[in-house]
Short mmCIF file of C-alpha atoms in Angstrom, two decimals:
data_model
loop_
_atom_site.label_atom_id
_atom_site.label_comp_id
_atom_site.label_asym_id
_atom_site.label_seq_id
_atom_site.Cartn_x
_atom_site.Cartn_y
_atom_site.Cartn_z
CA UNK A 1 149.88 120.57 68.42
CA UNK A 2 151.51 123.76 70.03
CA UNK A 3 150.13 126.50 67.85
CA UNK A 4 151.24 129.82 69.54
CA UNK A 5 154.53 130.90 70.14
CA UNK A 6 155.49 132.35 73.71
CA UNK A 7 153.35 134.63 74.88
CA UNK A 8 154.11 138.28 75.82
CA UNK A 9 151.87 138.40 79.62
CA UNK A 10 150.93 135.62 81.48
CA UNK A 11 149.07 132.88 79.99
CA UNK A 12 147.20 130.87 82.50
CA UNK A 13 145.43 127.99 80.42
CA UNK A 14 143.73 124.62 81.37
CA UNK A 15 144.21 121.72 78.81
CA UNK A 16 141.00 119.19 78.23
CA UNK A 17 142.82 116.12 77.68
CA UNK A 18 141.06 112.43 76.80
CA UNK A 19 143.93 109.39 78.01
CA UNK A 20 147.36 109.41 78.23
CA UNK A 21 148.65 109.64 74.62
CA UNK A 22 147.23 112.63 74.23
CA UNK A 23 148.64 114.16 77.54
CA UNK A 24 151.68 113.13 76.85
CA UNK A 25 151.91 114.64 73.32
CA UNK A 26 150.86 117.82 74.18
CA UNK A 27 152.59 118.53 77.09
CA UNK A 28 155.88 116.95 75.96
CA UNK A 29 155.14 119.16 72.32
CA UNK A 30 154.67 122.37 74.93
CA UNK A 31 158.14 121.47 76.97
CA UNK A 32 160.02 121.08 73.87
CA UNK A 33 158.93 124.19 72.70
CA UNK A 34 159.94 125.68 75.39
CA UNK A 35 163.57 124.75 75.63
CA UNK A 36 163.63 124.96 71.99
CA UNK A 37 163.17 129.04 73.19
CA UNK A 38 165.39 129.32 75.59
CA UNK A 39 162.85 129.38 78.21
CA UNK A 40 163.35 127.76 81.86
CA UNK A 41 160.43 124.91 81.82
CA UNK A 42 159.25 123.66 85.37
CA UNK A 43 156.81 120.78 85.52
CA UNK A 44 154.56 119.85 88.40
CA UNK A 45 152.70 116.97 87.94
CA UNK A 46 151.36 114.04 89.91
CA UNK A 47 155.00 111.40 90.38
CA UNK A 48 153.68 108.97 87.84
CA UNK A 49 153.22 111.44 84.94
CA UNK A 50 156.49 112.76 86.16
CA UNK A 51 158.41 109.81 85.27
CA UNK A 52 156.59 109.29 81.74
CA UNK A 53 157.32 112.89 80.85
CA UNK A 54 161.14 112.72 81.86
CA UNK A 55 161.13 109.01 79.99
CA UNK A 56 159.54 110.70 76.60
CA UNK A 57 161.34 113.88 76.66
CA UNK A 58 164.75 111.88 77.09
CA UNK A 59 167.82 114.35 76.95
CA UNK A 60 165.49 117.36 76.48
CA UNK A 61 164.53 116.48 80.24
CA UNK A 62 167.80 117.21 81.51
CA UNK A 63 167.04 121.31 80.52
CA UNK A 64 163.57 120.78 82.57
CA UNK A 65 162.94 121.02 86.52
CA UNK A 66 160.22 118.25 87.16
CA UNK A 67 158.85 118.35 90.99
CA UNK A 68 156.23 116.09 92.31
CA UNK A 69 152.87 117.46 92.78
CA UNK A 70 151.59 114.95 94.96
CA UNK A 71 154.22 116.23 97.09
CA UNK A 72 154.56 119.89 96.70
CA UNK A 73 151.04 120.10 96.10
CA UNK A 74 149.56 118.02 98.46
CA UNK A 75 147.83 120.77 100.39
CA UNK A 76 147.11 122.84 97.46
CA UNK A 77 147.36 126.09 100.05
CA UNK A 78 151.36 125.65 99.15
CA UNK A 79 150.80 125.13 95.19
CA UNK A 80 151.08 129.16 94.35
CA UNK A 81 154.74 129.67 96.45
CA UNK A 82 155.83 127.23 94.13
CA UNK A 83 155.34 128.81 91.08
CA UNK A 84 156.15 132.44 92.65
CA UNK A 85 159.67 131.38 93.65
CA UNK A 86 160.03 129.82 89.98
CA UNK A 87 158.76 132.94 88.37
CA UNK A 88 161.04 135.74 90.74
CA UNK A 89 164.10 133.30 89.60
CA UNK A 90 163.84 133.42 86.14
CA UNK A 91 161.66 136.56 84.83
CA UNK A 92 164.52 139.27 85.57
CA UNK A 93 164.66 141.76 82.83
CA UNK A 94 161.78 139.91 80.66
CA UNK A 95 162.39 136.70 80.36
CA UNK A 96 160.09 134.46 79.39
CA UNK A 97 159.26 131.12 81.47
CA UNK A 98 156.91 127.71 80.85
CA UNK A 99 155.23 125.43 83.41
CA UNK A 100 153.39 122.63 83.54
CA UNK A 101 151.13 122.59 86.91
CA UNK A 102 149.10 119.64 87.40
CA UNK A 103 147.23 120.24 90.55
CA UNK A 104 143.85 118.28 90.46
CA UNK A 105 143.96 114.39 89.62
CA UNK A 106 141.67 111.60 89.98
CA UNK A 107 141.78 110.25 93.64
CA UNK A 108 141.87 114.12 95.45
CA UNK A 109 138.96 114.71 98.23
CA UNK A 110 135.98 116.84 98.19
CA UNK A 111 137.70 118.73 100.63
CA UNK A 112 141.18 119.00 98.61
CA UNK A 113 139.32 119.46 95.41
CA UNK A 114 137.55 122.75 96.35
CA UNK A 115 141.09 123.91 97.71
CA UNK A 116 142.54 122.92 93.74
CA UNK A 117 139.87 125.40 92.55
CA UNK A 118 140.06 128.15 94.92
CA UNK A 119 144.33 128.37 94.33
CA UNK A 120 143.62 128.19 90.52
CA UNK A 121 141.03 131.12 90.67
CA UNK A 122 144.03 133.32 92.72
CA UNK A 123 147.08 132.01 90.42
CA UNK A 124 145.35 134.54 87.95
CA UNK A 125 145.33 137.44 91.21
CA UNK A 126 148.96 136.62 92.04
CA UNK A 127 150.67 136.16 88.59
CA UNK A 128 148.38 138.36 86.38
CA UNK A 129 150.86 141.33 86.11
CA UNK A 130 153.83 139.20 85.87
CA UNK A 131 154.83 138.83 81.73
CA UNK A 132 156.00 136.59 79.94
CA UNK A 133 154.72 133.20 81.27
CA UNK A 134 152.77 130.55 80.36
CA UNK A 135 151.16 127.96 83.00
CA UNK A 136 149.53 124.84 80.95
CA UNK A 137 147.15 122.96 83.66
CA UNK A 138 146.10 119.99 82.20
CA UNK A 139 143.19 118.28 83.45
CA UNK A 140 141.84 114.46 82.70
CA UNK A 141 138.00 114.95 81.28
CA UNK A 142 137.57 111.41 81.71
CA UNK A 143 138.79 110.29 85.43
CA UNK A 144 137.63 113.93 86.81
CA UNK A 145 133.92 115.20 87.50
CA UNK A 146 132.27 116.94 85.16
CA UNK A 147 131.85 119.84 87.65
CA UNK A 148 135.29 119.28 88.24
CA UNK A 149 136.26 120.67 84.92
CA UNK A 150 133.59 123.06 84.21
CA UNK A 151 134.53 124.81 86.73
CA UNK A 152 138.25 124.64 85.82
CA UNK A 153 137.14 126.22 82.36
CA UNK A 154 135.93 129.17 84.37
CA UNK A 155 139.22 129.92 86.31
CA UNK A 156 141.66 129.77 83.25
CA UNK A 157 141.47 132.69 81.05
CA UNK A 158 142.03 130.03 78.02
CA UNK A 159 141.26 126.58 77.35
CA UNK A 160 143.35 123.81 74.82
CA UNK A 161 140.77 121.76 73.80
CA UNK A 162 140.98 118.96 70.87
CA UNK A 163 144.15 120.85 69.63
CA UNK A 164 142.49 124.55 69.65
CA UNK A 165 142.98 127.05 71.68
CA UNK A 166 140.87 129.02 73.07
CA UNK A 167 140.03 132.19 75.03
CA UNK A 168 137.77 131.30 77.74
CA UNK A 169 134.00 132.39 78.67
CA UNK A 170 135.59 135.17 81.47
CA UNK A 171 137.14 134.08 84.28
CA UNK A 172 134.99 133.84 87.39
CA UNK A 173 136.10 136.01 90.23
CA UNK A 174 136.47 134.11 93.20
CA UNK A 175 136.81 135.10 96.85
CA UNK A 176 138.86 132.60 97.67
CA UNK A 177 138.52 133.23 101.54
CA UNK A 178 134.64 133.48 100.81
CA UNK A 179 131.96 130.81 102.52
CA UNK A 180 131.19 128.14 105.80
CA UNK A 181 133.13 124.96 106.32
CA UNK A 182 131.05 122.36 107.49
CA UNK A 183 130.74 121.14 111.26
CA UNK A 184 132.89 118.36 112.34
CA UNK A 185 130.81 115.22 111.59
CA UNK A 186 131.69 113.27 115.26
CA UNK A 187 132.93 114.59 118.76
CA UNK A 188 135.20 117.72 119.25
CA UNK A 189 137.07 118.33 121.74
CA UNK A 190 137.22 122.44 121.98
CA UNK A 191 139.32 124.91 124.13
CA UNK A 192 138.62 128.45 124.45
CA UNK A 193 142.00 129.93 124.82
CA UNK A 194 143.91 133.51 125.93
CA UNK A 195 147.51 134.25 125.48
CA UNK A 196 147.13 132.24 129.13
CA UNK A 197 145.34 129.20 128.15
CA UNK A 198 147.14 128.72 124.79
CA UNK A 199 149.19 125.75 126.89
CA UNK A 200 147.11 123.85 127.70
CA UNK A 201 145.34 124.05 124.05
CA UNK A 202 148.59 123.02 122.76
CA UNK A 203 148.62 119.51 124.49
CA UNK A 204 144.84 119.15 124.11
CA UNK A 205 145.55 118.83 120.67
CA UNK A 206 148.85 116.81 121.05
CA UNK A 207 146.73 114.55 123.28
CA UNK A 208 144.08 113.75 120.33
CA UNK A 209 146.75 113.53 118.02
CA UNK A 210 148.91 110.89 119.27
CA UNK A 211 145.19 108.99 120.16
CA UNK A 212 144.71 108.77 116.88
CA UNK A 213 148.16 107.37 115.87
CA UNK A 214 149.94 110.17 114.23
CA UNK A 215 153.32 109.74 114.31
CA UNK A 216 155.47 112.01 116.61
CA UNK A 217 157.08 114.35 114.62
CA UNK A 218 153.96 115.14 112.74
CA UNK A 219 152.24 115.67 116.29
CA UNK A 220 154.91 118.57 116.86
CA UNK A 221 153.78 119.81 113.42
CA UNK A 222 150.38 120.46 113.76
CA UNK A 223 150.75 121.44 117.78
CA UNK A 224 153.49 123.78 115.73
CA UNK A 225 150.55 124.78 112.90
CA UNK A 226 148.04 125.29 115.80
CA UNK A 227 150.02 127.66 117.90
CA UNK A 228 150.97 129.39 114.99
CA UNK A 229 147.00 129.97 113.96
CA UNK A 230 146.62 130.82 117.50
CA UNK A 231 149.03 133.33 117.32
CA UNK A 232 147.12 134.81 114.89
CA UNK A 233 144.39 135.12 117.14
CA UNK A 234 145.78 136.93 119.97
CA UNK A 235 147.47 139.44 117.67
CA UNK A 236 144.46 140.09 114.91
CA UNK A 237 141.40 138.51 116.13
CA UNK A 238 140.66 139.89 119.36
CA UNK A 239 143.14 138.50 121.65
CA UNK A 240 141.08 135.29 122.35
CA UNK A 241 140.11 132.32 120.05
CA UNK A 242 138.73 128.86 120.35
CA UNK A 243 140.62 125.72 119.08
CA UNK A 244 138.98 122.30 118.32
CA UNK A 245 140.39 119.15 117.50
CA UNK A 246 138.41 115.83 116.12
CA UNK A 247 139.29 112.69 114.16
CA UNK A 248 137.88 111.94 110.08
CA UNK A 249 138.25 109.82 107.81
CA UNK A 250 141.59 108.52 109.12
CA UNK A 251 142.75 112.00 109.51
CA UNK A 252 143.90 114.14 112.64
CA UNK A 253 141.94 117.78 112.17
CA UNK A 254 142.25 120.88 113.59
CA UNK A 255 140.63 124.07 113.88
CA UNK A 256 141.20 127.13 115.47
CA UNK A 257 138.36 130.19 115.28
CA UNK A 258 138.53 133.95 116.19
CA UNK A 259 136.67 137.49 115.56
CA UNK A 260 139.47 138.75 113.43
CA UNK A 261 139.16 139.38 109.63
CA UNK A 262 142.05 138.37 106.83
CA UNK A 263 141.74 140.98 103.77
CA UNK A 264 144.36 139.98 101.94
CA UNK A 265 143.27 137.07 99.64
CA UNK A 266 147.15 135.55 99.39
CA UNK A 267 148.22 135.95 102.85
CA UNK A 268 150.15 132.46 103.77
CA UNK A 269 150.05 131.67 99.97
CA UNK A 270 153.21 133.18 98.99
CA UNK A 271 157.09 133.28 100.70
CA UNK A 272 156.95 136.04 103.14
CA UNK A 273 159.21 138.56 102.41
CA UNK A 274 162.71 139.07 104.80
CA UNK A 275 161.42 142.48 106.34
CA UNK A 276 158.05 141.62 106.96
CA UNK A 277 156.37 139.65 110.05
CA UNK A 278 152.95 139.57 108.34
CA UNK A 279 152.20 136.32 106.90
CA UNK A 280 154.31 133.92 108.48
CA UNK A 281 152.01 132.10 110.66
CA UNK A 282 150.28 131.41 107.69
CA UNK A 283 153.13 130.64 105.51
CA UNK A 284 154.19 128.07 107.82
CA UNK A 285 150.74 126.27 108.35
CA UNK A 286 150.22 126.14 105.28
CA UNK A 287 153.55 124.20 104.78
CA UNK A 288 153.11 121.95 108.23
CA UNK A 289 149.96 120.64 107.19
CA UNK A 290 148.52 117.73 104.64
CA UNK A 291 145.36 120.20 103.92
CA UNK A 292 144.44 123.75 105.19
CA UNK A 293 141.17 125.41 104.86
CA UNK A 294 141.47 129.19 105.65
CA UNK A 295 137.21 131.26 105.44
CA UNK A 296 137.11 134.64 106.87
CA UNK A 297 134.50 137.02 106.91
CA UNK A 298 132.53 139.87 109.04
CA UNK A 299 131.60 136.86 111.57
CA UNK A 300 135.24 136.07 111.77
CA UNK A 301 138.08 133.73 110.36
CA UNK A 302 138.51 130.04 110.49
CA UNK A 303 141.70 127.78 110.37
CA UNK A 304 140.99 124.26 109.69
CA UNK A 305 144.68 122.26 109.66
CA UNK A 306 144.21 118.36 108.59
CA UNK A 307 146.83 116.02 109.32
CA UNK A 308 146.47 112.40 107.41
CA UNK A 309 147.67 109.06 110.24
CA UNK A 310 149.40 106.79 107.93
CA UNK A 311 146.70 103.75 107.67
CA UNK A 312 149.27 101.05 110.04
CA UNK A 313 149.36 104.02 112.70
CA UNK A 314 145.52 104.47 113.11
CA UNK A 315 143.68 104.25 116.52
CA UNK A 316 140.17 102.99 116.95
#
């Protein structure tokens, strides 16, 4: 049961939840509330879920913005501007807003699960002045590792939990640009590029790309992501990078490596603002790609862009 009213600061909590009817009872409980308030209610959750909550909460639904996570939050980079362009819409002069976010579910990669984490550890850096909010992440303790959710328990500030709530054990400070990525497990095919070489980088990757059956138009994307990384490179890391490009686990994936150093922990995560150039290139990778990795450090930053080949398209 929803014990609390609306909170008066942002209220990031994970919900334990054990099957379906209990997912659906709390979170449908939580929306009503919600709109009961007056409060704009978005939910993100996986496209199955979506259509169970808008079935259960009937005409309420028609008060709620549902979105797709699967979709919007597919690479979980892109997760946070989702929730920031909610939050700028509907907080003006102390409103208070609800949402559902649903970003981890059974059937996510390694990789994408590690992103999940690392975006739920900085929703608490981008939103934690903001008041007035509450973001209810609910997460399956039965089809997700245990690590999985441990872990989740130490990136929301409180935890709903058998029907309590409660304030969690500290939240674990996270830097989220922080560690190695591993080395590409087959054959890559690398160019070293300057502003001059950045050509023939660009159809190095196209090359692999369409090799491995990705369709055309997601080609131009990530040869579109790729420059856009490499940009980065000649303006902030040195004026010379290295790009490599390699096929996994029916995926196209791209990397592209320089001597500069990112500082700011949400670059790329959030809309960049009208006035401002800084960001962009990120921004815009983030939202090309099926999965981005982003690690930067004193040795220098990394870009890793995956692109998925739809499973009828795949080469060799």
């Amino acid at each position: 049961m929803v014990a609390l009213g609306s909170p008066t600061r942002f209220r990031h909590e994970a919900l334990l939840y054990r099957g379906e009817p209990e997912y659906v009872g709390v979170v449908q409980e939580f929306v009503r509330a919600g709109v009961a308030g007056g409060e704009p209610v978005l939910v993100a959750v996986p496209g199955r879920r979506l259509d169970l909550l808008r079935r259960v909460l009937g005409a309420v639904g028609e008060r709620v913005r549902f979105v797709d996570m699967t979709g919007v939050g597919r690479n979980p980079g892109r997760i946070i501007s989702v929730w920031y362009e909610f939050v700028r819409e509907h907080t003006a002069g102390g409103r208070r807003v609800r949402g559902v976010g649903e970003p981890v579910w059974p059937g996510r990669s390694p990789e994408e699960l590690v992103e999940c984490q690392r975006s739920e550890a900085l929703v608490n850096v981008a939103f934690g002045l903001v008041p007035a909010w509450w973001l209810l992440c609910p997460y399956d303790v039965v089809g997700l590792p245990a690590g999985v959710v441990s872990r989740a328990c130490r990136h929301h500030p409180f935890v709903w939990r058998d029907g309590a709530h409660r304030a969690g054990g500290g939240v674990e400070v996270v830097d989220p640009l922080a560690g190695a990525l591993p080395e590409p497990p087959g054959v890559a095919v690398g160019v070293a590029f300057t502003a001059s070489e950045l050509r023939r980088a660009r159809h190095t990757v196209a090359r692999v790309a369409r090799e491995a059956g990705l369709p055309p138009a997601r080609v131009d994307d990530l040869v579109l992501a790729m420059g856009e990384a490499a940009a980065n490179s000649l303006r902030h890391g040195g004026g010379r990078g290295l790009v490599r490009v390699w096929r996994h686990r029916g995926s196209v994936v791209c990397e592209v490596r320089d001597a500069g150093r990112i500082l700011d922990p949400l670059v790329g995560r959030l809309p960049p603002e009208p006035h401002r150039y800084s960001g962009r290139g990120l921004w815009l990778v983030h939202h090309l790609c099926d999965l981005v990795q982003v690690r930067s450090g004193p040795a220098g930053t990394v870009v890793r862009m995956r692109m998925e080949v739809p499973e009828r398209g795949r080469m060799g």
